């Protein structure tokens, strides 16, 4: 069975991650979800837990006994990591080597596995040269990106920054996992 780590961050597009998790679970992929504190304000861990039939991680210091160190074991056992939606913030943190929550720490502990980042943000945030530099830097290290699309955004702006279609993201992940 293939396993992925699905990171969900604080974007209005977070509700779409439920559909991604649902489709992958139905395709027999075991999904380990990690939500940032902001991500969990947009969609509940219970939704992801129910759809994936698996525990959802939000707190790195949760006092539950595991025989392993979770942030390392999740990074090691997943066949790939996906962050969908990925905020400007998580992209900036990864590009800067910051590991101050469960998601950024797990992604930093990934070695020799694909990390797929699906940005979603306001057009000005996406086109901000800092964000663009961060994306280029991460690409240079081998991180993969599923480009956001141009759309009428939740904030009312028309431009690039909307999360790529769920179908596009799911088929990209399946291609990486070599299923179907
Ligand atoms: C209603 C609302 C929608 C937001 N949507 C986005 C978004 O789509 N993309 C983004 O980068 N930030 C968005 N933000 C801001 C992030 O939630 C904020 O930068 C947060 O610190 C991100 O934390 P995280 O990356 O740890 O999840 C939004 C904030 C609010 C209140």
PDB file of C-alpha atoms and ligand atoms in Angstrom:
ATOM      1  CA  UNK A   1       0.000   0.000   0.000  1.00  0.00           C
ATOM      2  CA  UNK A   2       1.286   3.451  -0.926  1.00  0.00           C
ATOM      3  CA  UNK A   3       1.422   6.083   1.816  1.00  0.00           C
ATOM      4  CA  UNK A   4       1.449   9.844   1.548  1.00  0.00           C
ATOM      5  CA  UNK A   5       1.810  12.659   4.002  1.00  0.00           C
ATOM      6  CA  UNK A   6      -0.761  15.374   3.230  1.00  0.00           C
ATOM      7  CA  UNK A   7      -0.046  18.808   4.698  1.00  0.00           C
ATOM      8  CA  UNK A   8      -2.942  21.275   4.932  1.00  0.00           C
ATOM      9  CA  UNK A   9      -2.199  24.925   5.668  1.00  0.00           C
ATOM     10  CA  UNK A  10      -4.244  28.038   6.398  1.00  0.00           C
ATOM     11  CA  UNK A  11      -5.763  28.864   3.051  1.00  0.00           C
ATOM     12  CA  UNK A  12      -9.422  29.301   2.194  1.00  0.00           C
ATOM     13  CA  UNK A  13      -8.810  26.434  -0.278  1.00  0.00           C
ATOM     14  CA  UNK A  14      -8.224  24.023   2.654  1.00  0.00           C
ATOM     15  CA  UNK A  15     -11.685  22.500   2.190  1.00  0.00           C
ATOM     16  CA  UNK A  16     -10.507  21.105  -1.162  1.00  0.00           C
ATOM     17  CA  UNK A  17      -7.888  19.029   0.656  1.00  0.00           C
ATOM     18  CA  UNK A  18     -10.745  16.874   1.994  1.00  0.00           C
ATOM     19  CA  UNK A  19     -11.613  15.884  -1.572  1.00  0.00           C
ATOM     20  CA  UNK A  20      -7.959  15.142  -2.367  1.00  0.00           C
ATOM     21  CA  UNK A  21      -7.690  12.956   0.751  1.00  0.00           C
ATOM     22  CA  UNK A  22     -10.977  11.220  -0.042  1.00  0.00           C
ATOM     23  CA  UNK A  23     -10.041  10.406  -3.640  1.00  0.00           C
ATOM     24  CA  UNK A  24      -6.608   9.087  -2.662  1.00  0.00           C
ATOM     25  CA  UNK A  25      -8.038   6.963   0.165  1.00  0.00           C
ATOM     26  CA  UNK A  26     -10.530   5.443  -2.278  1.00  0.00           C
ATOM     27  CA  UNK A  27      -7.571   4.663  -4.550  1.00  0.00           C
ATOM     28  CA  UNK A  28      -6.070   2.624  -1.673  1.00  0.00           C
ATOM     29  CA  UNK A  29      -3.492   5.221  -0.656  1.00  0.00           C
ATOM     30  CA  UNK A  30      -2.934   5.546   3.111  1.00  0.00           C
ATOM     31  CA  UNK A  31      -3.065   9.272   3.863  1.00  0.00           C
ATOM     32  CA  UNK A  32      -1.338  10.698   6.956  1.00  0.00           C
ATOM     33  CA  UNK A  33      -2.661  14.238   7.399  1.00  0.00           C
ATOM     34  CA  UNK A  34      -0.806  17.046   9.125  1.00  0.00           C
ATOM     35  CA  UNK A  35      -2.659  20.324   9.588  1.00  0.00           C
ATOM     36  CA  UNK A  36      -1.127  23.578  10.676  1.00  0.00           C
ATOM     37  CA  UNK A  37      -2.870  25.506  13.448  1.00  0.00           C
ATOM     38  CA  UNK A  38      -4.188  27.900  10.774  1.00  0.00           C
ATOM     39  CA  UNK A  39      -5.221  25.021   8.507  1.00  0.00           C
ATOM     40  CA  UNK A  40      -7.355  23.593  11.320  1.00  0.00           C
ATOM     41  CA  UNK A  41      -9.276  26.885  11.471  1.00  0.00           C
ATOM     42  CA  UNK A  42     -10.525  26.296   7.925  1.00  0.00           C
ATOM     43  CA  UNK A  43     -11.377  22.588   8.074  1.00  0.00           C
ATOM     44  CA  UNK A  44     -11.597  20.265  11.051  1.00  0.00           C
ATOM     45  CA  UNK A  45      -9.199  17.411  11.798  1.00  0.00           C
ATOM     46  CA  UNK A  46     -12.321  15.254  12.316  1.00  0.00           C
ATOM     47  CA  UNK A  47     -13.234  15.598   8.626  1.00  0.00           C
ATOM     48  CA  UNK A  48      -9.807  14.410   7.507  1.00  0.00           C
ATOM     49  CA  UNK A  49      -9.669  11.708  10.157  1.00  0.00           C
ATOM     50  CA  UNK A  50     -13.024  10.325   9.013  1.00  0.00           C
ATOM     51  CA  UNK A  51     -12.203  10.436   5.298  1.00  0.00           C
ATOM     52  CA  UNK A  52      -8.725   8.937   5.651  1.00  0.00           C
ATOM     53  CA  UNK A  53      -9.571   6.564   8.529  1.00  0.00           C
ATOM     54  CA  UNK A  54      -6.289   7.688  10.022  1.00  0.00           C
ATOM     55  CA  UNK A  55      -5.035   9.977  12.754  1.00  0.00           C
ATOM     56  CA  UNK A  56      -4.581  13.654  11.920  1.00  0.00           C
ATOM     57  CA  UNK A  57      -1.558  15.425  13.380  1.00  0.00           C
ATOM     58  CA  UNK A  58      -1.585  19.072  14.399  1.00  0.00           C
ATOM     59  CA  UNK A  59       0.552  19.285  17.517  1.00  0.00           C
ATOM     60  CA  UNK A  60       4.186  18.181  17.501  1.00  0.00           C
ATOM     61  CA  UNK A  61       4.247  17.987  21.294  1.00  0.00           C
ATOM     62  CA  UNK A  62       1.022  16.051  21.759  1.00  0.00           C
ATOM     63  CA  UNK A  63       1.404  13.785  24.773  1.00  0.00           C
ATOM     64  CA  UNK A  64       0.455  10.475  23.234  1.00  0.00           C
ATOM     65  CA  UNK A  65       2.857   7.599  23.504  1.00  0.00           C
ATOM     66  CA  UNK A  66       4.305   6.411  20.219  1.00  0.00           C
ATOM     67  CA  UNK A  67       7.131   3.918  20.010  1.00  0.00           C
ATOM     68  CA  UNK A  68       8.804   6.167  17.427  1.00  0.00           C
ATOM     69  CA  UNK A  69       9.577   9.845  16.976  1.00  0.00           C
ATOM     70  CA  UNK A  70       6.583  10.826  14.867  1.00  0.00           C
ATOM     71  CA  UNK A  71       8.004  13.708  12.847  1.00  0.00           C
ATOM     72  CA  UNK A  72      10.874  11.498  11.708  1.00  0.00           C
ATOM     73  CA  UNK A  73       8.884   8.299  11.166  1.00  0.00           C
ATOM     74  CA  UNK A  74       6.180  10.052   9.125  1.00  0.00           C
ATOM     75  CA  UNK A  75       8.833  11.593   6.903  1.00  0.00           C
ATOM     76  CA  UNK A  76      10.518   8.237   6.419  1.00  0.00           C
ATOM     77  CA  UNK A  77       7.517   6.075   5.713  1.00  0.00           C
ATOM     78  CA  UNK A  78       5.564   8.284   3.314  1.00  0.00           C
ATOM     79  CA  UNK A  79       6.206   7.554  -0.380  1.00  0.00           C
ATOM     80  CA  UNK A  80       5.714  11.251  -1.021  1.00  0.00           C
ATOM     81  CA  UNK A  81       4.697  14.438   0.746  1.00  0.00           C
ATOM     82  CA  UNK A  82       2.047  16.794  -0.588  1.00  0.00           C
ATOM     83  CA  UNK A  83       1.154  20.220   0.745  1.00  0.00           C
ATOM     84  CA  UNK A  84      -2.246  21.252  -0.599  1.00  0.00           C
ATOM     85  CA  UNK A  85      -3.093  24.023  -0.190  1.00  0.00           C
ATOM     86  CA  UNK A  86       0.308  25.581   0.543  1.00  0.00           C
ATOM     87  CA  UNK A  87       0.285  29.120   1.960  1.00  0.00           C
ATOM     88  CA  UNK A  88       2.868  31.790   1.202  1.00  0.00           C
ATOM     89  CA  UNK A  89       3.926  31.271   4.811  1.00  0.00           C
ATOM     90  CA  UNK A  90       4.739  27.539   4.583  1.00  0.00           C
ATOM     91  CA  UNK A  91       6.563  28.104   1.281  1.00  0.00           C
ATOM     92  CA  UNK A  92       8.621  30.832   2.963  1.00  0.00           C
ATOM     93  CA  UNK A  93       9.334  28.658   5.981  1.00  0.00           C
ATOM     94  CA  UNK A  94      10.472  25.688   3.900  1.00  0.00           C
ATOM     95  CA  UNK A  95      12.665  27.918   1.722  1.00  0.00           C
ATOM     96  CA  UNK A  96      14.266  29.368   4.857  1.00  0.00           C
ATOM     97  CA  UNK A  97      14.831  26.125   6.753  1.00  0.00           C
ATOM     98  CA  UNK A  98      12.336  26.931   9.481  1.00  0.00           C
ATOM     99  CA  UNK A  99      10.889  23.941  11.333  1.00  0.00           C
ATOM    100  CA  UNK A 100       8.652  25.391  14.030  1.00  0.00           C
ATOM    101  CA  UNK A 101       5.573  23.195  13.741  1.00  0.00           C
ATOM    102  CA  UNK A 102       4.712  19.598  12.894  1.00  0.00           C
ATOM    103  CA  UNK A 103       4.310  20.162   9.136  1.00  0.00           C
ATOM    104  CA  UNK A 104       7.478  22.167   8.500  1.00  0.00           C
ATOM    105  CA  UNK A 105       9.456  19.774  10.717  1.00  0.00           C
ATOM    106  CA  UNK A 106       8.229  16.634   8.934  1.00  0.00           C
ATOM    107  CA  UNK A 107       8.931  18.113   5.501  1.00  0.00           C
ATOM    108  CA  UNK A 108      12.431  19.073   6.594  1.00  0.00           C
ATOM    109  CA  UNK A 109      13.018  15.479   7.694  1.00  0.00           C
ATOM    110  CA  UNK A 110      12.118  14.087   4.252  1.00  0.00           C
ATOM    111  CA  UNK A 111      15.044  12.640   2.340  1.00  0.00           C
ATOM    112  CA  UNK A 112      15.044  11.260  -1.226  1.00  0.00           C
ATOM    113  CA  UNK A 113      11.250  11.389  -1.551  1.00  0.00           C
ATOM    114  CA  UNK A 114       9.180  13.725  -3.706  1.00  0.00           C
ATOM    115  CA  UNK A 115       7.690  16.784  -1.992  1.00  0.00           C
ATOM    116  CA  UNK A 116       4.818  18.262  -3.992  1.00  0.00           C
ATOM    117  CA  UNK A 117       3.739  21.805  -3.167  1.00  0.00           C
ATOM    118  CA  UNK A 118       0.389  23.160  -4.386  1.00  0.00           C
ATOM    119  CA  UNK A 119       0.315  26.910  -3.678  1.00  0.00           C
ATOM    120  CA  UNK A 120      -2.931  28.794  -3.057  1.00  0.00           C
ATOM    121  CA  UNK A 121      -2.987  32.464  -2.235  1.00  0.00           C
ATOM    122  CA  UNK A 122      -4.041  35.936  -3.319  1.00  0.00           C
ATOM    123  CA  UNK A 123      -2.463  37.055  -6.608  1.00  0.00           C
ATOM    124  CA  UNK A 124      -0.374  39.807  -4.998  1.00  0.00           C
ATOM    125  CA  UNK A 125       0.972  37.313  -2.448  1.00  0.00           C
ATOM    126  CA  UNK A 126       1.762  34.817  -5.221  1.00  0.00           C
ATOM    127  CA  UNK A 127       3.407  37.391  -7.473  1.00  0.00           C
ATOM    128  CA  UNK A 128       5.338  38.970  -4.610  1.00  0.00           C
ATOM    129  CA  UNK A 129       9.030  38.607  -5.550  1.00  0.00           C
ATOM    130  CA  UNK A 130       9.731  37.103  -2.129  1.00  0.00           C
ATOM    131  CA  UNK A 131       7.236  34.290  -2.780  1.00  0.00           C
ATOM    132  CA  UNK A 132       8.566  33.827  -6.321  1.00  0.00           C
ATOM    133  CA  UNK A 133      12.155  33.676  -5.029  1.00  0.00           C
ATOM    134  CA  UNK A 134      11.121  31.145  -2.401  1.00  0.00           C
ATOM    135  CA  UNK A 135       9.460  28.974  -5.058  1.00  0.00           C
ATOM    136  CA  UNK A 136      12.520  29.156  -7.333  1.00  0.00           C
ATOM    137  CA  UNK A 137      14.775  28.273  -4.403  1.00  0.00           C
ATOM    138  CA  UNK A 138      12.656  25.255  -3.468  1.00  0.00           C
ATOM    139  CA  UNK A 139      12.526  24.140  -7.138  1.00  0.00           C
ATOM    140  CA  UNK A 140      16.328  24.312  -7.252  1.00  0.00           C
ATOM    141  CA  UNK A 141      16.404  21.818  -4.369  1.00  0.00           C
ATOM    142  CA  UNK A 142      14.072  19.462  -6.247  1.00  0.00           C
ATOM    143  CA  UNK A 143      10.720  20.353  -4.678  1.00  0.00           C
ATOM    144  CA  UNK A 144       7.877  19.840  -7.151  1.00  0.00           C
ATOM    145  CA  UNK A 145       5.115  22.388  -7.733  1.00  0.00           C
ATOM    146  CA  UNK A 146       1.589  22.098  -9.070  1.00  0.00           C
ATOM    147  CA  UNK A 147       1.009  25.629 -10.346  1.00  0.00           C
ATOM    148  CA  UNK A 148      -1.968  27.576  -9.069  1.00  0.00           C
ATOM    149  CA  UNK A 149      -4.514  28.617 -11.664  1.00  0.00           C
ATOM    150  CA  UNK A 150      -5.977  31.927 -12.694  1.00  0.00           C
ATOM    151  CA  UNK A 151      -9.481  32.442 -11.300  1.00  0.00           C
ATOM    152  CA  UNK A 152     -11.802  34.781  -9.467  1.00  0.00           C
ATOM    153  CA  UNK A 153     -10.329  34.388  -5.973  1.00  0.00           C
ATOM    154  CA  UNK A 154     -12.236  34.252  -2.679  1.00  0.00           C
ATOM    155  CA  UNK A 155     -10.910  37.751  -1.886  1.00  0.00           C
ATOM    156  CA  UNK A 156     -12.594  39.093  -5.035  1.00  0.00           C
ATOM    157  CA  UNK A 157      -9.417  39.534  -7.094  1.00  0.00           C
ATOM    158  CA  UNK A 158      -9.140  38.004 -10.555  1.00  0.00           C
ATOM    159  CA  UNK A 159      -5.714  36.517 -11.142  1.00  0.00           C
ATOM    160  CA  UNK A 160      -3.273  33.695 -10.551  1.00  0.00           C
ATOM    161  CA  UNK A 161      -3.246  32.067  -7.134  1.00  0.00           C
ATOM    162  CA  UNK A 162      -6.210  29.699  -6.931  1.00  0.00           C
ATOM    163  CA  UNK A 163      -5.360  26.138  -5.944  1.00  0.00           C
ATOM    164  CA  UNK A 164      -4.987  23.910  -9.008  1.00  0.00           C
ATOM    165  CA  UNK A 165      -8.011  21.706  -9.704  1.00  0.00           C
ATOM    166  CA  UNK A 166      -8.367  18.737  -7.356  1.00  0.00           C
ATOM    167  CA  UNK A 167      -8.324  16.380 -10.372  1.00  0.00           C
ATOM    168  CA  UNK A 168      -5.014  17.878 -11.554  1.00  0.00           C
ATOM    169  CA  UNK A 169      -3.458  17.459  -8.100  1.00  0.00           C
ATOM    170  CA  UNK A 170      -4.766  13.911  -7.578  1.00  0.00           C
ATOM    171  CA  UNK A 171      -3.570  12.724 -10.978  1.00  0.00           C
ATOM    172  CA  UNK A 172      -0.158  14.364 -10.409  1.00  0.00           C
ATOM    173  CA  UNK A 173       0.174  12.506  -7.084  1.00  0.00           C
ATOM    174  CA  UNK A 174      -0.920   9.211  -8.674  1.00  0.00           C
ATOM    175  CA  UNK A 175       1.671   9.655 -11.415  1.00  0.00           C
ATOM    176  CA  UNK A 176       4.388  10.207  -8.807  1.00  0.00           C
ATOM    177  CA  UNK A 177       3.180   7.156  -6.846  1.00  0.00           C
ATOM    178  CA  UNK A 178       2.945   5.155 -10.081  1.00  0.00           C
ATOM    179  CA  UNK A 179      -0.610   4.010  -9.472  1.00  0.00           C
ATOM    180  CA  UNK A 180      -3.290   3.650 -12.203  1.00  0.00           C
TER     181      UNK A 180
HETATM  182  C1  LIG B   1      -9.930  34.037   5.537  1.00  0.00           C
HETATM  183  C2  LIG B   1      -8.468  33.844   5.326  1.00  0.00           C
HETATM  184  C3  LIG B   1      -8.012  33.246   4.166  1.00  0.00           C
HETATM  185  C4  LIG B   1      -6.643  33.066   3.948  1.00  0.00           C
HETATM  186  N1  LIG B   1      -6.254  32.492   2.785  1.00  0.00           N
HETATM  187  C5  LIG B   1      -4.936  32.361   2.541  1.00  0.00           C
HETATM  188  C6  LIG B   1      -4.494  31.766   1.320  1.00  0.00           C
HETATM  189  O1  LIG B   1      -5.295  31.303   0.484  1.00  0.00           O
HETATM  190  N2  LIG B   1      -3.165  31.668   1.112  1.00  0.00           N
HETATM  191  C7  LIG B   1      -2.239  32.132   2.008  1.00  0.00           C
HETATM  192  O2  LIG B   1      -1.039  32.048   1.731  1.00  0.00           O
HETATM  193  N3  LIG B   1      -2.624  32.682   3.186  1.00  0.00           N
HETATM  194  C8  LIG B   1      -3.939  32.796   3.478  1.00  0.00           C
HETATM  195  N4  LIG B   1      -4.342  33.348   4.669  1.00  0.00           N
HETATM  196  C9  LIG B   1      -3.331  33.773   5.638  1.00  0.00           C
HETATM  197  C10 LIG B   1      -2.731  32.573   6.385  1.00  0.00           C
HETATM  198  O3  LIG B   1      -3.764  31.839   7.047  1.00  0.00           O
HETATM  199  C11 LIG B   1      -1.677  33.046   7.378  1.00  0.00           C
HETATM  200  O4  LIG B   1      -0.579  33.594   6.663  1.00  0.00           O
HETATM  201  C12 LIG B   1      -1.209  31.961   8.312  1.00  0.00           C
HETATM  202  O5  LIG B   1      -0.189  32.467   9.168  1.00  0.00           O
HETATM  203  C13 LIG B   1      -0.660  30.746   7.557  1.00  0.00           C
HETATM  204  O6  LIG B   1      -0.195  29.782   8.477  1.00  0.00           O
HETATM  205  P1  LIG B   1       0.282  28.326   8.013  1.00  0.00           P
HETATM  206  O7  LIG B   1       1.138  28.502   6.818  1.00  0.00           O
HETATM  207  O8  LIG B   1       1.038  27.820   9.197  1.00  0.00           O
HETATM  208  O9  LIG B   1      -0.951  27.507   7.775  1.00  0.00           O
HETATM  209  C14 LIG B   1      -5.707  33.499   4.919  1.00  0.00           C
HETATM  210  C15 LIG B   1      -6.174  34.070   6.112  1.00  0.00           C
HETATM  211  C16 LIG B   1      -7.518  34.228   6.314  1.00  0.00           C
HETATM  212  C17 LIG B   1      -7.992  34.834   7.607  1.00  0.00           C
END
